[in-house]
Each structure stands twice: as structure tokens, then as C-alpha cells.
mmCIF file with all atom_site columns, C-alpha atoms and ligand atoms in Angstrom:
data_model
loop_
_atom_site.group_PDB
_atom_site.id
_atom_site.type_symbol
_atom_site.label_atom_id
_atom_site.label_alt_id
_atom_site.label_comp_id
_atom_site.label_asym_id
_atom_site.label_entity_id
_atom_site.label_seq_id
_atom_site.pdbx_PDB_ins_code
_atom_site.Cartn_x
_atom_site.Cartn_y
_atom_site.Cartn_z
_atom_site.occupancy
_atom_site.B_iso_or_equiv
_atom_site.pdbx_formal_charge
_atom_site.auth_seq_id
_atom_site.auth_comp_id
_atom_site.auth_asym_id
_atom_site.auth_atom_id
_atom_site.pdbx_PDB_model_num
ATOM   1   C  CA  . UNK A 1 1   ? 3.892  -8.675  13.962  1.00 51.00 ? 300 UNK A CA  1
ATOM   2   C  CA  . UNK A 1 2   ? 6.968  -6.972  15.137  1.00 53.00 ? 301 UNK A CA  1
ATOM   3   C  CA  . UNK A 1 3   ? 6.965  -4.176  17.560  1.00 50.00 ? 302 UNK A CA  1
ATOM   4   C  CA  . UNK A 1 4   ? 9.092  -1.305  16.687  1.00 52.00 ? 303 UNK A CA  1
ATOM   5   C  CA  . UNK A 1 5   ? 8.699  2.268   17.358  1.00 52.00 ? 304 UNK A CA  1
ATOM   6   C  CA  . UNK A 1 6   ? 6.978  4.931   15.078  1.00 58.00 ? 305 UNK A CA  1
ATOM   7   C  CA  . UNK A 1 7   ? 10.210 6.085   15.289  1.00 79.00 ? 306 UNK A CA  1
ATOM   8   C  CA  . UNK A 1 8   ? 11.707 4.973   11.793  1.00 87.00 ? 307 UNK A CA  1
ATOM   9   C  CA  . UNK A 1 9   ? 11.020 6.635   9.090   1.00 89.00 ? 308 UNK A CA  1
ATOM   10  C  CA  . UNK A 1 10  ? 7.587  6.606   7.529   1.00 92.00 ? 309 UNK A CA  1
ATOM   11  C  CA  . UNK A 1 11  ? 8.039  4.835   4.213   1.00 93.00 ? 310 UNK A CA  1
ATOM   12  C  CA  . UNK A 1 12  ? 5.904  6.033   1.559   1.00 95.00 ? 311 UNK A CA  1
ATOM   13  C  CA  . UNK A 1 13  ? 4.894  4.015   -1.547  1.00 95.00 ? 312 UNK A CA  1
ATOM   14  C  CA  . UNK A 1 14  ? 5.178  4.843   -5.414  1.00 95.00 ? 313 UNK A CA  1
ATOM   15  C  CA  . UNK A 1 15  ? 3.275  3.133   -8.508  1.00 95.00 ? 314 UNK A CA  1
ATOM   16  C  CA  . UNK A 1 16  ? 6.210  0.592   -8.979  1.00 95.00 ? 315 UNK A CA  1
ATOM   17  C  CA  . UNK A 1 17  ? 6.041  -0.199  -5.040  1.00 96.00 ? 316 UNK A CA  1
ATOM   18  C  CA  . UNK A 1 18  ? 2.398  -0.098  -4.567  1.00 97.00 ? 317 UNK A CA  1
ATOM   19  C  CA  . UNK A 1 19  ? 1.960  -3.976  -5.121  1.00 98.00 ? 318 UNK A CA  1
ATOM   20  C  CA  . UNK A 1 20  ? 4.831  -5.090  -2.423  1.00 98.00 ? 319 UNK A CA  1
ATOM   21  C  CA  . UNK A 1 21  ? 3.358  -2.348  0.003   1.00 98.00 ? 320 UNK A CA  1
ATOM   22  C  CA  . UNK A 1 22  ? -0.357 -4.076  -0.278  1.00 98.00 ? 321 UNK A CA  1
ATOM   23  C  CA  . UNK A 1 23  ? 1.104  -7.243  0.616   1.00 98.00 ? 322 UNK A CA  1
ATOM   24  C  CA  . UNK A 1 24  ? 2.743  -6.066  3.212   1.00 98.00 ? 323 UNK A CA  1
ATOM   25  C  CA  . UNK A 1 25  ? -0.069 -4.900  4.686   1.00 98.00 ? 324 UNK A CA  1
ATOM   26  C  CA  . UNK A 1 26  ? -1.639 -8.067  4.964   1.00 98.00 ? 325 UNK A CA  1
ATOM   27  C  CA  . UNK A 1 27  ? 1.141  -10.022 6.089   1.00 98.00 ? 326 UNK A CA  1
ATOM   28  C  CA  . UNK A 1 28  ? 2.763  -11.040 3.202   1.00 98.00 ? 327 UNK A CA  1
ATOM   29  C  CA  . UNK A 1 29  ? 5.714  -11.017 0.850   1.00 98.00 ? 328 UNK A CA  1
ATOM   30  C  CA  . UNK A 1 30  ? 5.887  -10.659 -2.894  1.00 98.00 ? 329 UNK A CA  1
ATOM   31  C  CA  . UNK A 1 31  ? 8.568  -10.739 -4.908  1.00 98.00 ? 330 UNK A CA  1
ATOM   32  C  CA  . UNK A 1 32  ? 8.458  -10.564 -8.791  1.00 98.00 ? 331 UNK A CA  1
ATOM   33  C  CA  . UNK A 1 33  ? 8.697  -13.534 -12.063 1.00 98.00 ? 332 UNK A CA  1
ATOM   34  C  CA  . UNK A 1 34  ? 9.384  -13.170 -15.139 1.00 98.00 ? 333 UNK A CA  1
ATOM   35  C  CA  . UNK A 1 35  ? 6.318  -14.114 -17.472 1.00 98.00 ? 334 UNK A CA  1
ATOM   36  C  CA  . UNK A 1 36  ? 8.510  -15.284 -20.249 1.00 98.00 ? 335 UNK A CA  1
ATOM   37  C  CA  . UNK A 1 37  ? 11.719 -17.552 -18.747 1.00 98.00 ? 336 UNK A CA  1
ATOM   38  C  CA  . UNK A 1 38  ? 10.183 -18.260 -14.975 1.00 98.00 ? 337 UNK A CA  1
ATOM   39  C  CA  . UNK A 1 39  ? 12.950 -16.380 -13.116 1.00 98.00 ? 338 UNK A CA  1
ATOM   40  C  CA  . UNK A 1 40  ? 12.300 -15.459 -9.743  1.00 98.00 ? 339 UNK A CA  1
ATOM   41  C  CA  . UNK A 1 41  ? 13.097 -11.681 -9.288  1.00 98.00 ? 340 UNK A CA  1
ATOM   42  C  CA  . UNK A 1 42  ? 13.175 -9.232  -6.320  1.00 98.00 ? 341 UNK A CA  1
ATOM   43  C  CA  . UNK A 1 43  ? 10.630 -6.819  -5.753  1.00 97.00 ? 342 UNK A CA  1
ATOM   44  C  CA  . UNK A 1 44  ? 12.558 -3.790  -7.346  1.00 96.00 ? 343 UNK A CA  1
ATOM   45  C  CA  . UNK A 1 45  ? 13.005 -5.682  -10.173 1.00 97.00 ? 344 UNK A CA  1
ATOM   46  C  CA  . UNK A 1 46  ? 12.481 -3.965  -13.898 1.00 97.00 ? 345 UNK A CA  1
ATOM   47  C  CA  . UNK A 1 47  ? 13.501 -6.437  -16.583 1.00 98.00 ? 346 UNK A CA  1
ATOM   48  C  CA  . UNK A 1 48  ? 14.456 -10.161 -15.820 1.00 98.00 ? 347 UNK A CA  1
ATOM   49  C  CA  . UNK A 1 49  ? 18.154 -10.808 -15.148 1.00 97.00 ? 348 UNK A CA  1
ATOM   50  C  CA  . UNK A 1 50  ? 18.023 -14.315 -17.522 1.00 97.00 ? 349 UNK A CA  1
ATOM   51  C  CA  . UNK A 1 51  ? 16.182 -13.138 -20.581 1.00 98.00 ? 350 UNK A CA  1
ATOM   52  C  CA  . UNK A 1 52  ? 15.769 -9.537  -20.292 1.00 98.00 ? 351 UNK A CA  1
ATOM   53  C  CA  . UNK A 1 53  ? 12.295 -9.408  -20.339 1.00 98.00 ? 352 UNK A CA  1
ATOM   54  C  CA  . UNK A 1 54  ? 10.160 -6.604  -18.998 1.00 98.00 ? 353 UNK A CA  1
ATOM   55  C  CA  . UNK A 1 55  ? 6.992  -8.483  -18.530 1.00 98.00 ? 354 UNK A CA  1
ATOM   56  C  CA  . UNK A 1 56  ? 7.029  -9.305  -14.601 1.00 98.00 ? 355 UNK A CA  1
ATOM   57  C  CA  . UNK A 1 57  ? 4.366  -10.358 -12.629 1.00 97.00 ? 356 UNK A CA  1
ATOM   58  C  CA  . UNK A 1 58  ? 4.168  -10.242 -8.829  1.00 98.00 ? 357 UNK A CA  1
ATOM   59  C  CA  . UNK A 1 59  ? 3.969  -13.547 -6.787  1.00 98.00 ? 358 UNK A CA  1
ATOM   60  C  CA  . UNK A 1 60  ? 3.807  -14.635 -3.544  1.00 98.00 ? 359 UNK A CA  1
ATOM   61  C  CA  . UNK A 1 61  ? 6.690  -15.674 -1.439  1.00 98.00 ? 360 UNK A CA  1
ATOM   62  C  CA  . UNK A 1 62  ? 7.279  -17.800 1.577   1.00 98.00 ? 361 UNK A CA  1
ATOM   63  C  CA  . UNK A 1 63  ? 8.720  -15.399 3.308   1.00 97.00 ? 362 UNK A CA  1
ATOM   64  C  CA  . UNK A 1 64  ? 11.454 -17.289 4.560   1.00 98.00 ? 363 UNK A CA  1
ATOM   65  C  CA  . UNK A 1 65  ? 15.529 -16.990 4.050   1.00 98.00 ? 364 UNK A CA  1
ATOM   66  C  CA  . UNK A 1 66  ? 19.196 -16.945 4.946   1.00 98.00 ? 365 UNK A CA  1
ATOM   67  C  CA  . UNK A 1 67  ? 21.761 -14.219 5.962   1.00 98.00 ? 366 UNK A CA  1
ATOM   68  C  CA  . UNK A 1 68  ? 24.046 -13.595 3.394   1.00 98.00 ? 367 UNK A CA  1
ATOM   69  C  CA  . UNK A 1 69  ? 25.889 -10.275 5.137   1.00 98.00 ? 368 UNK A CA  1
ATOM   70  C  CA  . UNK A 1 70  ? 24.843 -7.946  7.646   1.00 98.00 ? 369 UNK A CA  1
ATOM   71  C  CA  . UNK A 1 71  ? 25.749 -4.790  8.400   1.00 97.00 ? 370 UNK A CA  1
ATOM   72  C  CA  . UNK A 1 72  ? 24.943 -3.437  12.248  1.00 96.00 ? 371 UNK A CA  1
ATOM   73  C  CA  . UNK A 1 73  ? 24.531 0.470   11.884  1.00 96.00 ? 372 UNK A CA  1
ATOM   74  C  CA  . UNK A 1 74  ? 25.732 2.660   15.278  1.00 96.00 ? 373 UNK A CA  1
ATOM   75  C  CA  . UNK A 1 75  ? 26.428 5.623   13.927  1.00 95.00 ? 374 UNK A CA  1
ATOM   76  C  CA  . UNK A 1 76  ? 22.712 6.914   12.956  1.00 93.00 ? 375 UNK A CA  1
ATOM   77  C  CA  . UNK A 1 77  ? 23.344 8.400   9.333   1.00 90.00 ? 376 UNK A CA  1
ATOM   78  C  CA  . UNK A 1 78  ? 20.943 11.082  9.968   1.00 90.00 ? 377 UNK A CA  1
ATOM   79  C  CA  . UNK A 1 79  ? 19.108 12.777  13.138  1.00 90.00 ? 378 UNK A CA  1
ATOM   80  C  CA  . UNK A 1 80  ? 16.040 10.530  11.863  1.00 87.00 ? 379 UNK A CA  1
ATOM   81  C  CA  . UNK A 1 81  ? 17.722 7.896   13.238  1.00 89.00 ? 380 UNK A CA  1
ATOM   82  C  CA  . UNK A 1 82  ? 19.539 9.012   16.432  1.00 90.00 ? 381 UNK A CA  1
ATOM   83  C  CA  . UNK A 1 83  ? 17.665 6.769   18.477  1.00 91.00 ? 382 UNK A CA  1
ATOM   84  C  CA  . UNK A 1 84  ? 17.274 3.819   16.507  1.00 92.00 ? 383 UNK A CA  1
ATOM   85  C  CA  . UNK A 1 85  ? 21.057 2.778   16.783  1.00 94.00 ? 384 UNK A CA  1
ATOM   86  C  CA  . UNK A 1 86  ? 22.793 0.589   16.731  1.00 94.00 ? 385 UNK A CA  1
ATOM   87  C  CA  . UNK A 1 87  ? 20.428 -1.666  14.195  1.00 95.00 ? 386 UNK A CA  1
ATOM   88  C  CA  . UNK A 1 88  ? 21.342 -4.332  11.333  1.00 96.00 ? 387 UNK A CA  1
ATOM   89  C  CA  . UNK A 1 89  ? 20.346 -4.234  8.269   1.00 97.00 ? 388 UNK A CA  1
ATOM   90  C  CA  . UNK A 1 90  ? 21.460 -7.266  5.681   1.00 98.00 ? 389 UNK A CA  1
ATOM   91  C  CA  . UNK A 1 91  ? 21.232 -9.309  2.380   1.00 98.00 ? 390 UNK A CA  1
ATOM   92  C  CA  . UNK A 1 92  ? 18.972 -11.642 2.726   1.00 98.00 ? 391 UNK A CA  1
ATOM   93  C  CA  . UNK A 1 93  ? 18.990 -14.721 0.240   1.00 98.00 ? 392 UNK A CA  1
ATOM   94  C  CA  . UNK A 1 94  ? 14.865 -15.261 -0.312  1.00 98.00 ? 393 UNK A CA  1
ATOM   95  C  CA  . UNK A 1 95  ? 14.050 -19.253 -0.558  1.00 98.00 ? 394 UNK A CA  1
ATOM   96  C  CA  . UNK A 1 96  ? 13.256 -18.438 -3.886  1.00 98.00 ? 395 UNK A CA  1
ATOM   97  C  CA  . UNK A 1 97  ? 16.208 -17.060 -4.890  1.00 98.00 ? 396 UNK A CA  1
ATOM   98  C  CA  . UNK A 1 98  ? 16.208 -13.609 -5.022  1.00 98.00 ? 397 UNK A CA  1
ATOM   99  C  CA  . UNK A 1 99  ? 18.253 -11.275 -2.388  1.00 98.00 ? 398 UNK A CA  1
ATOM   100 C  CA  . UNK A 1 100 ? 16.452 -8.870  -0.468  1.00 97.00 ? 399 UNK A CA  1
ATOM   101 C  CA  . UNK A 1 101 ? 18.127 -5.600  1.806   1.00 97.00 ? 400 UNK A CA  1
ATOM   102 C  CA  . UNK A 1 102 ? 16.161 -5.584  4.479   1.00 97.00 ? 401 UNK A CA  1
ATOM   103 C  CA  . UNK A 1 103 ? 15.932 -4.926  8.365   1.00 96.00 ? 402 UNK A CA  1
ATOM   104 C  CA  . UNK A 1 104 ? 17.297 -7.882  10.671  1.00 97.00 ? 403 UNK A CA  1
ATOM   105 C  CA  . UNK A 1 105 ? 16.060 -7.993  14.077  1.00 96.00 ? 404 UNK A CA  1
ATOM   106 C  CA  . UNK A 1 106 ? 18.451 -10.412 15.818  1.00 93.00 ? 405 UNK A CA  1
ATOM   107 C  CA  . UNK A 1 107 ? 20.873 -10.655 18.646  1.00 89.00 ? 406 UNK A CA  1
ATOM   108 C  CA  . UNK A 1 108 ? 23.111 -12.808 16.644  1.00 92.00 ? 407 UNK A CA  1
ATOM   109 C  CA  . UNK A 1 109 ? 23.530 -12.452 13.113  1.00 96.00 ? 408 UNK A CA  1
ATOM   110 C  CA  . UNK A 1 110 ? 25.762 -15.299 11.155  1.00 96.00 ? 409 UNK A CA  1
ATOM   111 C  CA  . UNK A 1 111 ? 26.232 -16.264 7.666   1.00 97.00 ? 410 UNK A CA  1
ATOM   112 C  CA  . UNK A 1 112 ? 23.443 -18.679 6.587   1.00 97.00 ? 411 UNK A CA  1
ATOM   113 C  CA  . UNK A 1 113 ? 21.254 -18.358 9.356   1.00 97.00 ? 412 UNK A CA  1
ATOM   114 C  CA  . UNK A 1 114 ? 17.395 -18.727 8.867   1.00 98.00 ? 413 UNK A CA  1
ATOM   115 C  CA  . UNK A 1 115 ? 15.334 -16.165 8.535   1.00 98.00 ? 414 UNK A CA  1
ATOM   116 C  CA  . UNK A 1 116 ? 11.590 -15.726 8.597   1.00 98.00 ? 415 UNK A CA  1
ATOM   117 C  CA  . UNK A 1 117 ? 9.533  -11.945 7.643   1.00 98.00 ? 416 UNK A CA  1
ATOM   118 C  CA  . UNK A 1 118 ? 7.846  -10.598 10.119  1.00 98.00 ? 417 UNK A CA  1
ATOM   119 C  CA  . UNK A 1 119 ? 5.773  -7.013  9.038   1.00 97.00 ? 418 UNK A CA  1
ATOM   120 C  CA  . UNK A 1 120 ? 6.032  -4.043  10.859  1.00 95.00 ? 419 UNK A CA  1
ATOM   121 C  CA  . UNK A 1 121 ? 2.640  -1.972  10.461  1.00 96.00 ? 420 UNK A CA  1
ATOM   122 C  CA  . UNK A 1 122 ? 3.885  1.752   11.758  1.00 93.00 ? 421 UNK A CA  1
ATOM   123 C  CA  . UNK A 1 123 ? 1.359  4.301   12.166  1.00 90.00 ? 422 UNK A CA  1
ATOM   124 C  CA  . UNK A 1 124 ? 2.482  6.469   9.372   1.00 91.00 ? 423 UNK A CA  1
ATOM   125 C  CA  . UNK A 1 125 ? 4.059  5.175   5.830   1.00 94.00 ? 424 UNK A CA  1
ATOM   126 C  CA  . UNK A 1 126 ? 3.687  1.924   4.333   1.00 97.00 ? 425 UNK A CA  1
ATOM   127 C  CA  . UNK A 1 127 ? 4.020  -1.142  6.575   1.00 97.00 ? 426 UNK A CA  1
ATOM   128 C  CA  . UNK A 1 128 ? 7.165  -3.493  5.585   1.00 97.00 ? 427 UNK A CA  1
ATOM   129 C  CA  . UNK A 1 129 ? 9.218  -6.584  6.449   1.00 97.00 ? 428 UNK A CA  1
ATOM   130 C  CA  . UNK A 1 130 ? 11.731 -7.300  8.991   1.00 97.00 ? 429 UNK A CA  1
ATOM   131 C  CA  . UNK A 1 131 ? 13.756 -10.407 8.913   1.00 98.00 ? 430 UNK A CA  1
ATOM   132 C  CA  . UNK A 1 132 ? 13.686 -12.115 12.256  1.00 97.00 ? 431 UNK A CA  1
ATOM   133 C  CA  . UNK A 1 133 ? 15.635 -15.532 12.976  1.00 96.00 ? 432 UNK A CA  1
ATOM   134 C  CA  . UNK A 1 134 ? 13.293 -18.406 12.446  1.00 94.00 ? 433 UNK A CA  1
ATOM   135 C  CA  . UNK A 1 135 ? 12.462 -21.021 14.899  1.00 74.00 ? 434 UNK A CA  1
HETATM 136 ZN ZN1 . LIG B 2 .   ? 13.080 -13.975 -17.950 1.00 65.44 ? 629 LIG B ZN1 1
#
């Protein structure tokens, strides 16, 4: 688990959300298929990229990835996040395919490196994943 402070904002779950935000909870990452082609989606996902279906299910996924770009934030865009500057946040290319924004929590970021989830459980909002760089 990764230690962060309460301090970031809580994040609060909605009906499309709710199953990423339960497996977050316990440690694990889902992403989204499509029933009818196969396609490996991203969580957010709506209606499959390849055949424009609508009929996702959620799956589990390794949780594991590469850097594709980073950005490293030091100007807080709000008071909310004042203190939490300077952090990176990044596209991260999911072993399974799909890219996921997300948190990075690394010293060094680079283009390809490895990447593993880690899930922060704050007190308040919905616990979530942090990409960390893998051993
Ligand atoms: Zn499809």
C-alpha cells in the first residue's frame, strides 16, 4: 500500500465507477472487455473502440505497465493541492493494452519504464491506484 497523505482530494464514486472503486479497495485493478470482439478497454470505457459495442464487462488486470508520458505538476492548480506539489501524473500503457492517467510516484520518470499499481486507501473517498516503478 502506498502512503500518501489524506491530503488529496477525496475521490468519490458514481454508478459507472463503482466496479473499479471495489477493486480498488481490495487491492486490485480492473479494466473493462468487450463481450462481443475481446478488446481490452480502460476503465472509463462506454462502447468498444474495435466494434462499437456497448456490452463491456469488467476484468481483472495485472496491474502492471509502462510510462508512456508524464507530466510533473508544481504549480498546484487549485488551493486543494498547495501542498501536494510538485507531483507526476502520466499515461500509463496497461500490459493489456489499454492506457490509463494515473498518479506516478517515482523519482525518475522515463519513457517505457515499468510500472506496477500500488492502492492508496485514504480515509475519506474511494481508495485508487498509484503507479510506482516496478522492481
Ligand atoms: Zn468490441
Amino acid at each position: 500500500m502506498t502512503e500518501t497523505p489524506d491530503a488529496w482530494p477525496a475521490i468519490q464514486r458514481d454508478t459507472k465507477s463503482a466496479p473499479f472503486f471495489d477493486a480498488a479497495a481490495r487491492d486490485e485493478l480492473v479494466i473493462k472487455r468487450c463481450t462481443g470482439c475481446g478488446q481490452a478497454l480502460p476503465p472509463e470505457a462506454l462502447v468498444c473502440t474495435t466494434c462499437a459495442g456497448t456490452a463491456l464487462d469488467w476484468i481483472p488486470a495485472e496491474g502492471s505497465g509502462t510510462l508512456l508520458t508524464w507530466t510533473t505538476v508544481h504549480r498546484a492548480p487549485n488551493r486543494a493541492y498547495t501542498d501536494l506539489v510538485p507531483y507526476t501524473v502520466g499515461i500509463v500503457e496497461l500490459s493489456e493494452g489499454p492506457w490509463l492517467y494515473a498518479r506516478v510516484d517515482t523519482a525518475r520518470p522515463s519513457p517505457d519504464l515499468p510500472l506496477r499499481a500500488e492502492f492508496v486507501h485514504p480515509g475519506d473517498g474511494e481508495s485508487y491506484p498509484v503507479f510506482t516503478a516496478a522492481e
